[in-house]
PDB file of C-alpha atoms in Angstrom:
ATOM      1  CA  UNK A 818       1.101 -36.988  27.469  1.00  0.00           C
ATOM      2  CA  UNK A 819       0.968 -33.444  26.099  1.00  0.00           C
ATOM      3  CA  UNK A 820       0.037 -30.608  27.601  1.00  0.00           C
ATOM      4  CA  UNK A 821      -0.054 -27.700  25.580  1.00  0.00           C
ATOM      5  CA  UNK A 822       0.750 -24.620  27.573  1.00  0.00           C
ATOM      6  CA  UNK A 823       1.685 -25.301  31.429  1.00  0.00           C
ATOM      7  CA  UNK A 824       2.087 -22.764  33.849  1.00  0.00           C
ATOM      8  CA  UNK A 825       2.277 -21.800  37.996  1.00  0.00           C
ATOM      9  CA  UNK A 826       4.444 -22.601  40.706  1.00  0.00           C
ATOM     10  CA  UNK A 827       6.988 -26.221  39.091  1.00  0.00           C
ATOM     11  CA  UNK A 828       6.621 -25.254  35.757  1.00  0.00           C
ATOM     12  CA  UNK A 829       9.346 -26.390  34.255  1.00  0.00           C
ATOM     13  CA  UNK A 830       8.703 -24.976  30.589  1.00  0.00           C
ATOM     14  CA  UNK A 831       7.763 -20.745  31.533  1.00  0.00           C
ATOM     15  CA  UNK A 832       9.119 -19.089  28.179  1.00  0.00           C
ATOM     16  CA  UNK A 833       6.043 -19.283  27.206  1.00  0.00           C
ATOM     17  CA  UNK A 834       3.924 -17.323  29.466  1.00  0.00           C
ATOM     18  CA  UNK A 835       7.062 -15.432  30.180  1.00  0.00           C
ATOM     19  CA  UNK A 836       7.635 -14.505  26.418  1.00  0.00           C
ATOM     20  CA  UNK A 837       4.136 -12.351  27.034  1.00  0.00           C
ATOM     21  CA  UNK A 838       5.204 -10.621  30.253  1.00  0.00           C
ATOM     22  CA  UNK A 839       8.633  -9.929  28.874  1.00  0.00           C
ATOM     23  CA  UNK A 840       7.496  -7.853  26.091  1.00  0.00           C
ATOM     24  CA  UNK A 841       4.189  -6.294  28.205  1.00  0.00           C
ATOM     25  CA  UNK A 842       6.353  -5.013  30.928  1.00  0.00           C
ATOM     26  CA  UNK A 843       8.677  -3.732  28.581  1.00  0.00           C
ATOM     27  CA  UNK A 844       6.377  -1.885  26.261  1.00  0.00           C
ATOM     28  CA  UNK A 845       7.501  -3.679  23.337  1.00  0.00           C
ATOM     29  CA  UNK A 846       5.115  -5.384  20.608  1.00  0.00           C
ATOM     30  CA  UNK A 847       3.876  -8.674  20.656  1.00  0.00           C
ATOM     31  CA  UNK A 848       4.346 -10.004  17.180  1.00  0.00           C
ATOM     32  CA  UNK A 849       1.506 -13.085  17.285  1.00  0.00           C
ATOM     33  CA  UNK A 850       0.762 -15.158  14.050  1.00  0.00           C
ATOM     34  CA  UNK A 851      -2.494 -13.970  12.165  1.00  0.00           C
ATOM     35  CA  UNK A 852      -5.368 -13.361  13.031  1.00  0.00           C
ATOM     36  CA  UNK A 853      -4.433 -14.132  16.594  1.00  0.00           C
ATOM     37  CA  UNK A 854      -7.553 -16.398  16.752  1.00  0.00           C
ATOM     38  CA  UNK A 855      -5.558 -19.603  17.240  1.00  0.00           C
ATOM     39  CA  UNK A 856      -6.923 -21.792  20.411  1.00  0.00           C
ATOM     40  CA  UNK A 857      -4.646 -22.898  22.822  1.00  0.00           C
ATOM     41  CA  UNK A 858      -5.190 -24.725  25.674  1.00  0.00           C
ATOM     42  CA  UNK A 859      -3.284 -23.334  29.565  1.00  0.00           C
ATOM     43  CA  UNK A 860      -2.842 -25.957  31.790  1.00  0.00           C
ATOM     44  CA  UNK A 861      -1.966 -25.388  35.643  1.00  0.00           C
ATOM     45  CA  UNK A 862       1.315 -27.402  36.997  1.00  0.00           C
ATOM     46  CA  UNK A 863      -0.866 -28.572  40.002  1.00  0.00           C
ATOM     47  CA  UNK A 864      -3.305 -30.469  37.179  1.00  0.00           C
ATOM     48  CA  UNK A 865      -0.742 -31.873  35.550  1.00  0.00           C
ATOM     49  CA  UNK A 866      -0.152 -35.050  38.076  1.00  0.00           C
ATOM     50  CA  UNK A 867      -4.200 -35.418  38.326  1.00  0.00           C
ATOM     51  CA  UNK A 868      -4.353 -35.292  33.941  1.00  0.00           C
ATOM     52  CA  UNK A 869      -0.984 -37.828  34.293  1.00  0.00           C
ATOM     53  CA  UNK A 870      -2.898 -40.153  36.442  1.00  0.00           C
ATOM     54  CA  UNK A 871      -6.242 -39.830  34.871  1.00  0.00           C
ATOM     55  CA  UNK A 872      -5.790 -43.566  32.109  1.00  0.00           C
ATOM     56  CA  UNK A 873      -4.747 -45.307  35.374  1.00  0.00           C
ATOM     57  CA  UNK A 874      -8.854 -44.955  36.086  1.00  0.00           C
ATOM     58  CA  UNK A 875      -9.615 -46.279  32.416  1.00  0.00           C
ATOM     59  CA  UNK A 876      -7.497 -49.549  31.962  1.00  0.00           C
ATOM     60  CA  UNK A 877      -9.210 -49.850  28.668  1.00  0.00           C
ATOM     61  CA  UNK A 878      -8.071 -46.113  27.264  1.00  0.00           C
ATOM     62  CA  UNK A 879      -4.502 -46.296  28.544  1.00  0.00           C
ATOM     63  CA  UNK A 880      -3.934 -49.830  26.505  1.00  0.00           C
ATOM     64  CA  UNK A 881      -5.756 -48.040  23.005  1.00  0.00           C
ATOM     65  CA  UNK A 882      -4.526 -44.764  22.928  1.00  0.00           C
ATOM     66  CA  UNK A 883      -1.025 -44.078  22.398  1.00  0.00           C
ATOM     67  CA  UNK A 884      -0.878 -40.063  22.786  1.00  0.00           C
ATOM     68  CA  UNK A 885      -3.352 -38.030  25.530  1.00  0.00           C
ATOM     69  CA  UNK A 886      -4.016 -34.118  24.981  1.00  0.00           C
ATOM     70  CA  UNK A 887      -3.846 -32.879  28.309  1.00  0.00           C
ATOM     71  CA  UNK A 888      -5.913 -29.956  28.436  1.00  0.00           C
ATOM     72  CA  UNK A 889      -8.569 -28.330  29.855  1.00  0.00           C
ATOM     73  CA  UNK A 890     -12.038 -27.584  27.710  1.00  0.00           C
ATOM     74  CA  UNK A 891     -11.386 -24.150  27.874  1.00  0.00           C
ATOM     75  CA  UNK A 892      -9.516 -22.632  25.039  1.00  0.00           C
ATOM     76  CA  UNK A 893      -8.225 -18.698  24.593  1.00  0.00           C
ATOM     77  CA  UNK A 894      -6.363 -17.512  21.795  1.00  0.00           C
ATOM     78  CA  UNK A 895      -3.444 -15.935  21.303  1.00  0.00           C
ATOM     79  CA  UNK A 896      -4.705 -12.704  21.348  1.00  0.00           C
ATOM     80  CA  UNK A 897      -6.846 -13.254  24.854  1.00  0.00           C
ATOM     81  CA  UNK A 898      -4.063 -14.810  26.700  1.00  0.00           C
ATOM     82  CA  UNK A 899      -1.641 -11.502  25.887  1.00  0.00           C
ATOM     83  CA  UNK A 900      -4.654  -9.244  27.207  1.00  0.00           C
ATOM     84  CA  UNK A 901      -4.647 -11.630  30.336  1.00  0.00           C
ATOM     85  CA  UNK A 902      -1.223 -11.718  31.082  1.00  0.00           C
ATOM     86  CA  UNK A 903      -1.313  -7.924  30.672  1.00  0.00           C
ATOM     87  CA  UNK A 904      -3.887  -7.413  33.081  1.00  0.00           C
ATOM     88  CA  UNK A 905      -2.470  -9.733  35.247  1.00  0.00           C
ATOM     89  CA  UNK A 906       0.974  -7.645  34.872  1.00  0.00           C
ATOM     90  CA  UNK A 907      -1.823  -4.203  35.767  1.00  0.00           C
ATOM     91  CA  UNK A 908      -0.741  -3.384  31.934  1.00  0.00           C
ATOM     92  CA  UNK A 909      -4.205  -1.662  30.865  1.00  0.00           C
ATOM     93  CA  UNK A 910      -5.592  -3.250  27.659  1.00  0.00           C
ATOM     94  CA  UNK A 911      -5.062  -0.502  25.733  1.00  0.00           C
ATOM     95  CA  UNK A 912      -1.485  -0.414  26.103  1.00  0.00           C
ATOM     96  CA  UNK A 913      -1.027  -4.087  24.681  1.00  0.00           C
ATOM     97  CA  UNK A 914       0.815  -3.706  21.303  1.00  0.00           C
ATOM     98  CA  UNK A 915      -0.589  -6.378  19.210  1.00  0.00           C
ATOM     99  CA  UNK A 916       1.035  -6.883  15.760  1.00  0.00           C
ATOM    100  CA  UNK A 917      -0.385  -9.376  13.893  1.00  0.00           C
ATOM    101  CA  UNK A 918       2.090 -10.590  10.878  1.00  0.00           C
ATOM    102  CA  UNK A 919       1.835 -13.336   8.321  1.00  0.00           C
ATOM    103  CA  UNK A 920       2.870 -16.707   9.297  1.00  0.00           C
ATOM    104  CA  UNK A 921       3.695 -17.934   5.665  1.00  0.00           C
ATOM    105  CA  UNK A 922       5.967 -15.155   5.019  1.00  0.00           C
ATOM    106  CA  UNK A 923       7.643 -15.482   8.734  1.00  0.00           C
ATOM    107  CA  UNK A 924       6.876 -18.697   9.951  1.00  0.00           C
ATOM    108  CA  UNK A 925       5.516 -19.075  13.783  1.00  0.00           C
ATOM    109  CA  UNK A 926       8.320 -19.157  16.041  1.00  0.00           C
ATOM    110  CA  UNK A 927      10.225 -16.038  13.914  1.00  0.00           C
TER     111      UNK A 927
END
């Protein structure tokens, strides 16, 4: 099972999410991979025990698949989810420093 990005009350994984509202709060850049289009997909802790339980329905699926993207069908990018968090945080959108830098030259998680 693989949930991309989880967050809420349980989470047990928030640097993610957190990363964001570290650097908002603090008025510090957020360096994000270019262009900043890249999809990713936010997943609420309380849906993760409904998208755990969800091949128990489908006998058939949980015998042929061997990996399940949890996920919902709504995707933001990078760029979208550090203008939510900052409105979220009551960080107006113009104050979010987005610096977009090369990921061949720096790599993703640099």
């Amino acid at each position: 099972f693989r949930p991309q990005y989880i967050y809420g009350e349980k989470a047990n994984k928030y640097d993610y999410i957190d990363w964001y509202f570290d650097r908002l709060v603090r008025n510090l850049p957020l360096p994000i991979p270019s262009p900043g289009t890249q999809k990713v997909s936010l997943t609420n802790s309380q849906d993760v025990a409904s998208l755990l339980t969800a091949p128990l329905d489908n006998e058939e699926a949980a015998v042929e698949q061997r990996y399940f993207n949890c996920g919902t069908d709504r995707l933001y990018t990078y760029d979208e989810v550090a203008y939510m968090c900052a409105e979220a945080a009551g960080i107006s959108r113009d104050d979010v420093q987005i610096e977009h830098y090369d990921p061949d030259i720096f790599g993703k998680a640099n």
